[in-house]
Coordinates of C-alpha atoms in Angstrom, one line a residue:
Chain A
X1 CA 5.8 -2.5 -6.9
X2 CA 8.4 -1.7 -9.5
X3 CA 10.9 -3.6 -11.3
X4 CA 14.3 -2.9 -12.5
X5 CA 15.0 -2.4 -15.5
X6 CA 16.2 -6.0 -16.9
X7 CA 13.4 -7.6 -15.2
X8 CA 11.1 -4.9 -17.3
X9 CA 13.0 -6.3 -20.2
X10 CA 11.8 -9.5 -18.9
X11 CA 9.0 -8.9 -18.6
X12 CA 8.5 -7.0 -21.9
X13 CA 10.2 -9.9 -24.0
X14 CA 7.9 -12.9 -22.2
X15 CA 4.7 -10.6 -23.6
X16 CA 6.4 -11.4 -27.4
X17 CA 7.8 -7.1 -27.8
X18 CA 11.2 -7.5 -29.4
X19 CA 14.0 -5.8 -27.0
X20 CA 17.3 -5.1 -28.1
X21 CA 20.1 -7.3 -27.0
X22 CA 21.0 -7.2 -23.7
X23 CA 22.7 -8.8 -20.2
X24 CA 22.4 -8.5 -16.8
X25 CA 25.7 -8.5 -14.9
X26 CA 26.6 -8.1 -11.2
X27 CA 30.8 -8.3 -11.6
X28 CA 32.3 -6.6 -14.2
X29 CA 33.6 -9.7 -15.9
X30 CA 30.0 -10.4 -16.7
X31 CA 30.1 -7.3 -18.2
X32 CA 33.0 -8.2 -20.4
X33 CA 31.4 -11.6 -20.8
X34 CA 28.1 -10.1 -21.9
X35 CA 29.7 -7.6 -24.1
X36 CA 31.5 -9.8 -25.7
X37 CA 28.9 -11.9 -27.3
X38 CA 26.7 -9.1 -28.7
X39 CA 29.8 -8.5 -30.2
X40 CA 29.5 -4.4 -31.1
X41 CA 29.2 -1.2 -28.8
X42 CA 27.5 -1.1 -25.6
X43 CA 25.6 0.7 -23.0
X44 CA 26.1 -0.1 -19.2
X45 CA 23.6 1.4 -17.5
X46 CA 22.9 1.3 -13.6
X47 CA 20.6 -0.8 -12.5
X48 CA 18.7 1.5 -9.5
X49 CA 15.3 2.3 -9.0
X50 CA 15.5 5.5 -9.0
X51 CA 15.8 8.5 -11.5
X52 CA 18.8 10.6 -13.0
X53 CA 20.9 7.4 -14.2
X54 CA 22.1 9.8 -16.8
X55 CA 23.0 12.9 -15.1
X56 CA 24.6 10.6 -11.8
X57 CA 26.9 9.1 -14.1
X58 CA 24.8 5.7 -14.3
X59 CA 25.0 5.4 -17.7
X60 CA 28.3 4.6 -20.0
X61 CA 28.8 3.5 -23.3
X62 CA 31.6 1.2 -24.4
X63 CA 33.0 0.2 -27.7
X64 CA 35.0 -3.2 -26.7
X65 CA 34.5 -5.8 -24.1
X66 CA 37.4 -4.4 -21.8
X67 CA 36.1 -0.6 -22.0
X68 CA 32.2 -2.5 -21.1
X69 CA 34.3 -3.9 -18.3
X70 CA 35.7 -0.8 -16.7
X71 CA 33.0 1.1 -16.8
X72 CA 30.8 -1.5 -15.1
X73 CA 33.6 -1.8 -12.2
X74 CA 32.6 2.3 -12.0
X75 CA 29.0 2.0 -12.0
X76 CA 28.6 -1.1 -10.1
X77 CA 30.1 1.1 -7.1
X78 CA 28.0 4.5 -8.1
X79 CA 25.7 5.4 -5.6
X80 CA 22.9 7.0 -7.3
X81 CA 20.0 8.8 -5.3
X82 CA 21.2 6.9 -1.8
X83 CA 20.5 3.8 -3.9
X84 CA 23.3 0.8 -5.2
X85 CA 23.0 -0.5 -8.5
X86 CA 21.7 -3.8 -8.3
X87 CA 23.6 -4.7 -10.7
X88 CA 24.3 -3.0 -14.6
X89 CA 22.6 -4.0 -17.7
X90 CA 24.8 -4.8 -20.6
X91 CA 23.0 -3.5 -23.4
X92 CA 23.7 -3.3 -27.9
X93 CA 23.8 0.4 -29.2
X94 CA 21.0 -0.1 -31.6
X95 CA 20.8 2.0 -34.7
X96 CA 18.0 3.7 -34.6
X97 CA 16.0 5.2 -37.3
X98 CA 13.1 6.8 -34.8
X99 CA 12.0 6.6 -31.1
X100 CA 8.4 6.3 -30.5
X101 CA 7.6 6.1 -26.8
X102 CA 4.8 3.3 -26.1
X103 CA 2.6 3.2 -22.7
X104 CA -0.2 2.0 -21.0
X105 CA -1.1 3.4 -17.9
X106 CA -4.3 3.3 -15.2
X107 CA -6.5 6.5 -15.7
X108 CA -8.1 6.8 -12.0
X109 CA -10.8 9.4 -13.6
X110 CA -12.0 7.1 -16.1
X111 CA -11.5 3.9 -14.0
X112 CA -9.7 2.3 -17.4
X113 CA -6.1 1.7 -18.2
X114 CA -5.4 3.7 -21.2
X115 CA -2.8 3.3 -24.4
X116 CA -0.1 6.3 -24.9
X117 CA 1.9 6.2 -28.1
X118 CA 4.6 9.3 -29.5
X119 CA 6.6 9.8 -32.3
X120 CA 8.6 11.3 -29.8
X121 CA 10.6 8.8 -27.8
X122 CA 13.0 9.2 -25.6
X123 CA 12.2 11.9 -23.4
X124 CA 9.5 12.4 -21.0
X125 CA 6.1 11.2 -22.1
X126 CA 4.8 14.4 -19.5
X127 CA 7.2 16.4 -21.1
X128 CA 5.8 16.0 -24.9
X129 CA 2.2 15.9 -23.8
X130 CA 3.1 19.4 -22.5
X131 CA 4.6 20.6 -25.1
X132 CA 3.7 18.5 -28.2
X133 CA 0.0 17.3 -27.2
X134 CA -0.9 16.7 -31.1
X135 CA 2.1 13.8 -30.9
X136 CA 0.8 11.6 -28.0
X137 CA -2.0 9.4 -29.1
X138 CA -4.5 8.3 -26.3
X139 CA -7.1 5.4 -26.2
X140 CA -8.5 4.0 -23.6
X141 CA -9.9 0.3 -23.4
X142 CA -12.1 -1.7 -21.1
X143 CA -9.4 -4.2 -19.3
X144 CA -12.3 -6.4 -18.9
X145 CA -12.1 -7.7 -22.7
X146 CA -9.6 -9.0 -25.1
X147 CA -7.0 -5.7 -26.0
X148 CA -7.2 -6.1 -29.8
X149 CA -4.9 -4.4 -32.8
X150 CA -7.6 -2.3 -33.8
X151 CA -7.8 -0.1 -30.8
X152 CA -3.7 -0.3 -30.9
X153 CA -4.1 1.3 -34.3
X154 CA -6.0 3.9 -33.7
X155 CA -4.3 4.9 -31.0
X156 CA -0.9 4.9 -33.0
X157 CA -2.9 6.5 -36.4
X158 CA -3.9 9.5 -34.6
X159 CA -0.8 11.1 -34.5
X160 CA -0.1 10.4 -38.0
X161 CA 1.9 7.4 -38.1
X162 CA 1.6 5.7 -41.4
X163 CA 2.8 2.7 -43.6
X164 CA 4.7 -0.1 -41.8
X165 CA 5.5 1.7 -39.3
X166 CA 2.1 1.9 -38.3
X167 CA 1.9 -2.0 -39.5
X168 CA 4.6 -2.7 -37.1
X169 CA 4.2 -0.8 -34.2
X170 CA 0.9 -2.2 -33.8
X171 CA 1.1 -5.4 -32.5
X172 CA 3.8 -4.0 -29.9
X173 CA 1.4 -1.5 -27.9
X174 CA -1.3 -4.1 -28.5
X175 CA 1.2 -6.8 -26.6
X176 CA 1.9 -4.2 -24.2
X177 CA -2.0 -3.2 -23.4
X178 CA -2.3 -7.1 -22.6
X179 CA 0.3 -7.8 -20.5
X180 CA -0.5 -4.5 -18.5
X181 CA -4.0 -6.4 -17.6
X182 CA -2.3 -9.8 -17.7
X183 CA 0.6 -8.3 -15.4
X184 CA -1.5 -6.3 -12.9
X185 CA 0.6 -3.3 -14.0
X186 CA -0.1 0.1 -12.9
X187 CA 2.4 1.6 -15.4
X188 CA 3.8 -0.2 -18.5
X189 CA 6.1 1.5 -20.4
X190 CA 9.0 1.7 -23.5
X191 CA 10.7 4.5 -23.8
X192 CA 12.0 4.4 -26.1
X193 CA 10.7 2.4 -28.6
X194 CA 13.0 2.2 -31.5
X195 CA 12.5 1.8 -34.9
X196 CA 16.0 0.4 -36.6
X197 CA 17.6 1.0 -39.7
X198 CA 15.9 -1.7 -41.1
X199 CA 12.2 -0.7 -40.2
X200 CA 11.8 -3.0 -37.2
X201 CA 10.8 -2.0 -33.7
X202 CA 12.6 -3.0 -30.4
X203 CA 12.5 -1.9 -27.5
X204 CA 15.6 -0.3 -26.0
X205 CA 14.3 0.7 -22.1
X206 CA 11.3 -0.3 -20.6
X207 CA 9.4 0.6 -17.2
X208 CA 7.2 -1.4 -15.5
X209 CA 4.9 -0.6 -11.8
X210 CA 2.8 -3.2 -10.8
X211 CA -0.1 -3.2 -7.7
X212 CA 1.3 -4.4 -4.8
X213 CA -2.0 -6.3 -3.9
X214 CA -1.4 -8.3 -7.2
X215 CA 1.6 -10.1 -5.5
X216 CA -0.1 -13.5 -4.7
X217 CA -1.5 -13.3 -7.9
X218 CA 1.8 -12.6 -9.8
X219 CA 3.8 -14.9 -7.6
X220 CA 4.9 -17.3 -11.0
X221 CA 6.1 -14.0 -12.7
X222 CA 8.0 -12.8 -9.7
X223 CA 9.5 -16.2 -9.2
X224 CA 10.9 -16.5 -12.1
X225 CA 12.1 -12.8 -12.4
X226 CA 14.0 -14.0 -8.8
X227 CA 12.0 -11.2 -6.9
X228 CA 11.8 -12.8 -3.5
X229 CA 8.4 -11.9 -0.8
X230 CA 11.4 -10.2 1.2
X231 CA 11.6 -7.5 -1.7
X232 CA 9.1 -4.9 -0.8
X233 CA 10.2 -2.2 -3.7
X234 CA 8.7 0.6 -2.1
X235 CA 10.4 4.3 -3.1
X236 CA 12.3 4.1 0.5
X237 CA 12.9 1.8 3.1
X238 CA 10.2 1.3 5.7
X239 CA 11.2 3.7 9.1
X240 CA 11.6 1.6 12.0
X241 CA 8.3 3.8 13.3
X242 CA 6.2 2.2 10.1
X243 CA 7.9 -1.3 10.7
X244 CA 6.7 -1.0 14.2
X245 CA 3.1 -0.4 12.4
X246 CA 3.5 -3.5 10.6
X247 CA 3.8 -5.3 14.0
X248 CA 0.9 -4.0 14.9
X249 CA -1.3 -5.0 12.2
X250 CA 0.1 -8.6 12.1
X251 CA -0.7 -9.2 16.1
X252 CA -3.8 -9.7 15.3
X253 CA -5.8 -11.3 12.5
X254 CA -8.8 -9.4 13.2
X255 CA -9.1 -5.8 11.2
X256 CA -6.8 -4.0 9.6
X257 CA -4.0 -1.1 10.6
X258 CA -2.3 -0.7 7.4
X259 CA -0.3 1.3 5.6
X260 CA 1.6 3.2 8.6
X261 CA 3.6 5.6 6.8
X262 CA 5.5 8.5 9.2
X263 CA 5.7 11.9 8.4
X264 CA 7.0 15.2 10.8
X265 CA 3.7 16.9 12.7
X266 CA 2.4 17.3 15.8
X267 CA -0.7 15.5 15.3
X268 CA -1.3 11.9 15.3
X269 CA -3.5 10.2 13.1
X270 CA -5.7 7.1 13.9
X271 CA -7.7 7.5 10.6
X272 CA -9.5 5.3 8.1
X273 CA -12.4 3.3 6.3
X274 CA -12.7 3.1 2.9
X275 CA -10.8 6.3 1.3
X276 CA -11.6 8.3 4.4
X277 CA -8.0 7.8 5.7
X278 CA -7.1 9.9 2.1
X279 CA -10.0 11.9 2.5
X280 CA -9.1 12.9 6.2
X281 CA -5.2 13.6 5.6
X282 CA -6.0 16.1 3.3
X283 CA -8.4 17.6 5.1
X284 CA -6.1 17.9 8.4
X285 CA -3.5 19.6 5.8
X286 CA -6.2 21.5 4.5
X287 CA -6.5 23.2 7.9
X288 CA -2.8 24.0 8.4
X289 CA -2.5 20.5 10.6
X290 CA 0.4 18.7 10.7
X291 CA 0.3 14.8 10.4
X292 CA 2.8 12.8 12.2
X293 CA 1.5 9.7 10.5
X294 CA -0.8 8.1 7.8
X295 CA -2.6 5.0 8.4
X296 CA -5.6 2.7 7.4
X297 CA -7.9 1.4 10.2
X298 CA -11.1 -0.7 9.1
X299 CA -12.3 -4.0 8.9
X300 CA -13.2 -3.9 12.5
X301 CA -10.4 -4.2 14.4
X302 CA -9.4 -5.8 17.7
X303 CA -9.3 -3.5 20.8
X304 CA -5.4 -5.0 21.1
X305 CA -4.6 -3.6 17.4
X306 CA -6.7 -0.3 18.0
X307 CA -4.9 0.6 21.2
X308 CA -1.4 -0.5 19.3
X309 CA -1.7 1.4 16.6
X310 CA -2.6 4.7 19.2
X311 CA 0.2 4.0 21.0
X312 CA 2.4 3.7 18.6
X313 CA 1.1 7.2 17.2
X314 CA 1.0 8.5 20.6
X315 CA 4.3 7.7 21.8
X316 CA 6.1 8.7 18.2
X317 CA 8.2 12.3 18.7
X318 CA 6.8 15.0 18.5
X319 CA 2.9 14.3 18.9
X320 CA 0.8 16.1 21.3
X321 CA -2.4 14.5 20.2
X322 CA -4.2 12.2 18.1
X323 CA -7.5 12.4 16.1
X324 CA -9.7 9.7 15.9
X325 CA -11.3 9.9 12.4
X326 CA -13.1 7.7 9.7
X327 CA -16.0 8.5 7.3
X328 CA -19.6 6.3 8.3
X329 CA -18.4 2.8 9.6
X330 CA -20.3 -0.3 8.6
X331 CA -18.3 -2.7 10.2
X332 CA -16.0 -1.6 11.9
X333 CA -17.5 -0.9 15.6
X334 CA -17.3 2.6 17.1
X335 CA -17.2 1.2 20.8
X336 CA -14.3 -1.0 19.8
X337 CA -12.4 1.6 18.4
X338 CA -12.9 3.7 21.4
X339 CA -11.9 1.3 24.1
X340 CA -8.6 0.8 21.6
X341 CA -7.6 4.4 21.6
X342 CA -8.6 5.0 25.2
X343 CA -6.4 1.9 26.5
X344 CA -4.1 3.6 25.1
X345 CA -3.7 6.7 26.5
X346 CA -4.3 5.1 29.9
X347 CA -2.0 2.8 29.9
X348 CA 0.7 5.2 28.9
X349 CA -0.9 7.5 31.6
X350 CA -2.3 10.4 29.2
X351 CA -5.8 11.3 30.3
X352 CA -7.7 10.3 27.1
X353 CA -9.7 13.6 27.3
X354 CA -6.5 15.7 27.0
X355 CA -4.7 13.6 24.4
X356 CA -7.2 12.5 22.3
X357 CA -8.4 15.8 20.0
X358 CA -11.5 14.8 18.5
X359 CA -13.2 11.3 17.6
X360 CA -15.4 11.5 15.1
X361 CA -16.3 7.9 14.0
X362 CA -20.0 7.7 13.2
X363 CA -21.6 4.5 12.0
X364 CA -21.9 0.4 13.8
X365 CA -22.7 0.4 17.7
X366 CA -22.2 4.1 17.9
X367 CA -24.2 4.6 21.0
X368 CA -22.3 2.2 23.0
X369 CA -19.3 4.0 21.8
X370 CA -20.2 7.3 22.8
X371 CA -20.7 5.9 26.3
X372 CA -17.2 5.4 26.5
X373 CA -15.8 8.5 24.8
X374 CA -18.0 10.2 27.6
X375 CA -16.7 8.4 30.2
X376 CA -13.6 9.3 29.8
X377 CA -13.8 12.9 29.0
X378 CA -13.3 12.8 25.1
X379 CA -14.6 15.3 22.8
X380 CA -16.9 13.2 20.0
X381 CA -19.2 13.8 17.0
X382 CA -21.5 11.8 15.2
X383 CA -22.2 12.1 11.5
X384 CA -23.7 15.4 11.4
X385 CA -20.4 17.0 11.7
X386 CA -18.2 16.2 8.3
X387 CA -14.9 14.7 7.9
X388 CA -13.4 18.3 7.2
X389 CA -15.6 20.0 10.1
X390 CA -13.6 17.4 12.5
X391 CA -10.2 17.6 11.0
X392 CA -10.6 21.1 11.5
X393 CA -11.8 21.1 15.3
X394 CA -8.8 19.1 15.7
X395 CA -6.4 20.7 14.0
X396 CA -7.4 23.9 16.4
X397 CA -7.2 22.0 19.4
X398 CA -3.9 21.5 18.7
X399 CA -3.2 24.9 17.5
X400 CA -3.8 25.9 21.2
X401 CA -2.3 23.4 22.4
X402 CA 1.3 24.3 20.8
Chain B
X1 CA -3.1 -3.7 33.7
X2 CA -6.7 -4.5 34.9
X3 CA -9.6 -4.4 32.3
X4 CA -11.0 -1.3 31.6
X5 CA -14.5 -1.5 29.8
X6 CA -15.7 -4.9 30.7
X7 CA -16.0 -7.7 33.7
X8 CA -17.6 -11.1 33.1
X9 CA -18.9 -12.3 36.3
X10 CA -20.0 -16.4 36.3
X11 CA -21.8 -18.2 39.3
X12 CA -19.4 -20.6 41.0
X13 CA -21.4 -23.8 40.6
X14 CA -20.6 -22.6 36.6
X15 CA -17.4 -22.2 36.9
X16 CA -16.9 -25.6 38.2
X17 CA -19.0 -27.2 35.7
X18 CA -15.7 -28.7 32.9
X19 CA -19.1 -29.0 30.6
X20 CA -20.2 -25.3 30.7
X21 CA -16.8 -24.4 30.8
X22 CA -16.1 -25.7 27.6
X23 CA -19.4 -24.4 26.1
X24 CA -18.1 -20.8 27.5
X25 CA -14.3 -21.5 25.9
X26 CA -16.0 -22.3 22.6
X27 CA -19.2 -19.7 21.7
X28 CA -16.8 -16.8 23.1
X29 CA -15.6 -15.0 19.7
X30 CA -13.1 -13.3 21.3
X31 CA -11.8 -15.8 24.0
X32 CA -12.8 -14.6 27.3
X33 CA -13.1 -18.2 28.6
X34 CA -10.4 -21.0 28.7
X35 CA -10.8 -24.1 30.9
X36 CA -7.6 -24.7 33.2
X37 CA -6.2 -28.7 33.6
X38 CA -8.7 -30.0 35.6
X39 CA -11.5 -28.7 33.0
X40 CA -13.2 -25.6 35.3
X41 CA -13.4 -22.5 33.8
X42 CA -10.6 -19.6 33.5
X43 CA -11.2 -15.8 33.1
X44 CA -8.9 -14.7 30.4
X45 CA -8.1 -11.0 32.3
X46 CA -6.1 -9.4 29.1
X47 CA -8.9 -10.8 26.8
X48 CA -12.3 -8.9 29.1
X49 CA -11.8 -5.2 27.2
X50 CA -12.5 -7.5 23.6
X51 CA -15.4 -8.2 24.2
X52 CA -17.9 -7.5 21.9
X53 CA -21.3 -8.5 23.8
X54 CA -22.3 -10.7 21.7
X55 CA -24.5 -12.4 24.7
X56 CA -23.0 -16.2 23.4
X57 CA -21.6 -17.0 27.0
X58 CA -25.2 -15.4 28.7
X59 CA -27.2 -17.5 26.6
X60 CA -24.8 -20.6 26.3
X61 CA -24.9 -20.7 30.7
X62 CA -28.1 -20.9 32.6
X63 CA -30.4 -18.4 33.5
X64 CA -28.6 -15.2 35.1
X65 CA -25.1 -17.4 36.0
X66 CA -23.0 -15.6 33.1
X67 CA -23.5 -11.3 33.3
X68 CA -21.1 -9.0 31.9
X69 CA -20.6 -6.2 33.1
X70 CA -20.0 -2.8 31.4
X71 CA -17.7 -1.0 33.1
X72 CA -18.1 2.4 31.5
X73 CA -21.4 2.8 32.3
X74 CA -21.9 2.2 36.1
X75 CA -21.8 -1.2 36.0
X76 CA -25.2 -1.8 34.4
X77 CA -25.3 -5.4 33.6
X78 CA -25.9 -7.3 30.5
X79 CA -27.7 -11.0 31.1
X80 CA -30.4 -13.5 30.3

């Protein structure tokens, strides 16, 4: 999930980092208010999650409380991406000596969060790793063990960083490395990081993703950042075809059908077990197939939730068929799944045979499975055929078909 | 919509048993079995298709009074 910006700040100043000084206002009296007691220019940036601030117009600066004001009454009503601000953050313009850019984020090759640290702050961390790779500094650490200022400094040494800056900045990525494994974070970022005048560091704009799944464990953090369980912080707002997938999965306790997401194509997915639901979207894509949907099925799931979660997929715009695909399933039970998808189409009144491309779910009480899918008509495969030869078989099913 | 994939069929004298009834409402995982007011035993129709033939209700009734039946493959029978 992602935060706003002034929870980031939060977020960033309860880890011990420095951040400049800085409101959070909803009214543009606040604003004045805010302004007021840093006493000395300010920036009013939107508070959106979403990209562009800059360019949209999002972001002012203002050199007395009444200019802080006005602009806040502008980009308080600034839509910005099909997003409102939340609210604006009131923050000092810092005089800054250098930006560094400071990071920590997962690497999913190495299975290990990594540090990220620039002498070139304030622009895209992609963009300078592109173009400047000798100025990002890289270290990755185990999050299983204490984070500690060594590794930090290494990290921030490599690119040449010296002195007490290098004395300084230290402590700050190593804070930032912690509370990315204290935090759950998927992403933790300042950018920039900005050494002052003066030689100390703050940190001026910060960016912070954290796993969904760590919600329960994060609940104190979220509570007192006033995120509410309502708040689901996803890139867009559920479609009321995905909400209807949420239904689904909450009917029942048993199994899962998660992670419904809708896209445009013809063919409907009832996909899943462990990364095969990945695994098997690409491969349909792959093929020149064109998924109507995205979803998760595992954890051996009710006959109720299996034949939901069809028809829901089957009765979605558009589809002329579904595939039935997972990799090898352990637990979940092939039989089950079956009767699921085949209720569906019955009781809608498809012929499971015509509307049901391919199943290909090898693995727990397959034989008894099979029984069904012959009963009814329906082209199967066990686990001699792969996950890409099926996606493929259905993809030119319904290539005839259309 | 009637069940699709499975039938449980109980002997009579069973079903009128409040006892075995409520050993059939409790072992089934999936509750097939419910016992109305006066304690005899209820078929839960929407409930038959979840079964998972786990053989709890066979072997919680005696000999051959509990069978299920599977549907989707002629009717062949599972019991004690």
């Amino acid at each position: 999930m992602r935060f706003f910006e002034y929870e980031s700040r939060q977020i960033v100043a309860k880890a011990g980092i420095p951040v400049s000084r800085h409101g959070f206002a909803t009214t543009p009296e606040e604003a004045r208010r805010i302004a007021e007691e840093i006493a000395g220019p300010v920036v009013i940036k939107s508070q959106v999650l979403t990209g562009g601030r800059m360019k949209a117009g999002g972001v002012k600066f203002a050199d007395t409380p009444d200019e802080a004001a006005e602009h806040a009454a502008f980009v308080l009503q600034l839509e910005i991406n099909g997003h409102m601000p939340r609210g604006v953050l009131v923050d000092s313009r810092v005089s800054v000596k250098q930006e560094y850019y400071a990071g920590v984020v997962w690497d999913g090759i190495r299975k290990q969060p990594v540090m990220l640290f620039s002498d070139m702050g304030g622009i895209d961390i992609e963009e300078v790793a592109e173009t400047h790779p000798d100025h990002v500094g890289r270290g990755w650490f185990s999050n299983l063990t204490d984070v500690s200022d060594y590794q930090a400094k290494q990290v921030i040494a490599s690119i040449g960083v010296t002195g007490a800056a290098l004395t300084r900045a230290t402590p700050i990525l190593t804070r930032l490395a912690q509370l990315f494994v204290e935090r759950d974070m998927t992403l933790a970022e300042i950018n920039p990081l900005a050494q002052l005048e003066d030689g100390s560091f703050v940190a001026v704009d910060a960016h912070m993703d954290m796993e969904n799944e760590a919600r329960p464990r994060q609940k104190q953090l979220l509570k007192e950042l006033g995120v509410g369980d309502e708040e689901t912080r996803q890139a867009r707002e559920a479609t009321p075809f995905e909400l209807a997938g949420e239904a689904v999965d909450a009917a029942s306790h048993r199994g899962v059908a998660g992670n419904v997401t809708e896209f445009d194509g013809n063919l409907g997915l009832v996909i899943g077990a462990g990364g095969g639901s990945l695994t098997l979207f690409d491969a349909v894509r792959a093929h020149g197939g064109k998924p109507a949907n995205y979803c998760e099925i595992g954890g051996n799931p009710s006959v109720e939730k299996a034949c939901g979660l069809a028809k829901l997929v089957l009765q979605k715009p558009g589809v002329d068929k579904i595939a039935v695909m997972m990799s090898i399933v352990s637990n979940t039970r092939v039989d089950i799944v079956a009767r699921g998808v085949i209720k569906a189409c019955v009781e809608l009144g498809y012929d499971p045979g015509e509307k049901i491309a391919i199943f290909r779910i090898p693995g727990a009480w397959e034989d008894e499975g099979f029984k069904i899918l012959e009963r009814y008509g329906v082209e199967y495969c066990d686990r001699s055929v792969s996950m890409h030869e099926a996606a493929r078989r259905a993809v030119e099913k319904i290539g005839v078909a259309a | 919509m009637p069940a699709l994939f499975i039938n449980v069929e109980v002997d009579e004298q069973v079903a009128q048993d409040p006892a075995l009834a409520a050993k059939l409402t409790e072992v089934c995982p999936v509750d097939i079995y419910a016992q109305k007011g006066d304690g005899t035993l209820a078929i839960v129709e929407e409930n038959l298709d979840e079964c998972v033939l786990c053989r709890l209700c066979i072997d919680a009734a005696p000999h051959g009074s509990v069978r299920v039946v599977k549907l989707y493959e002629d009717g062949s029978v599972l019991q004690s």
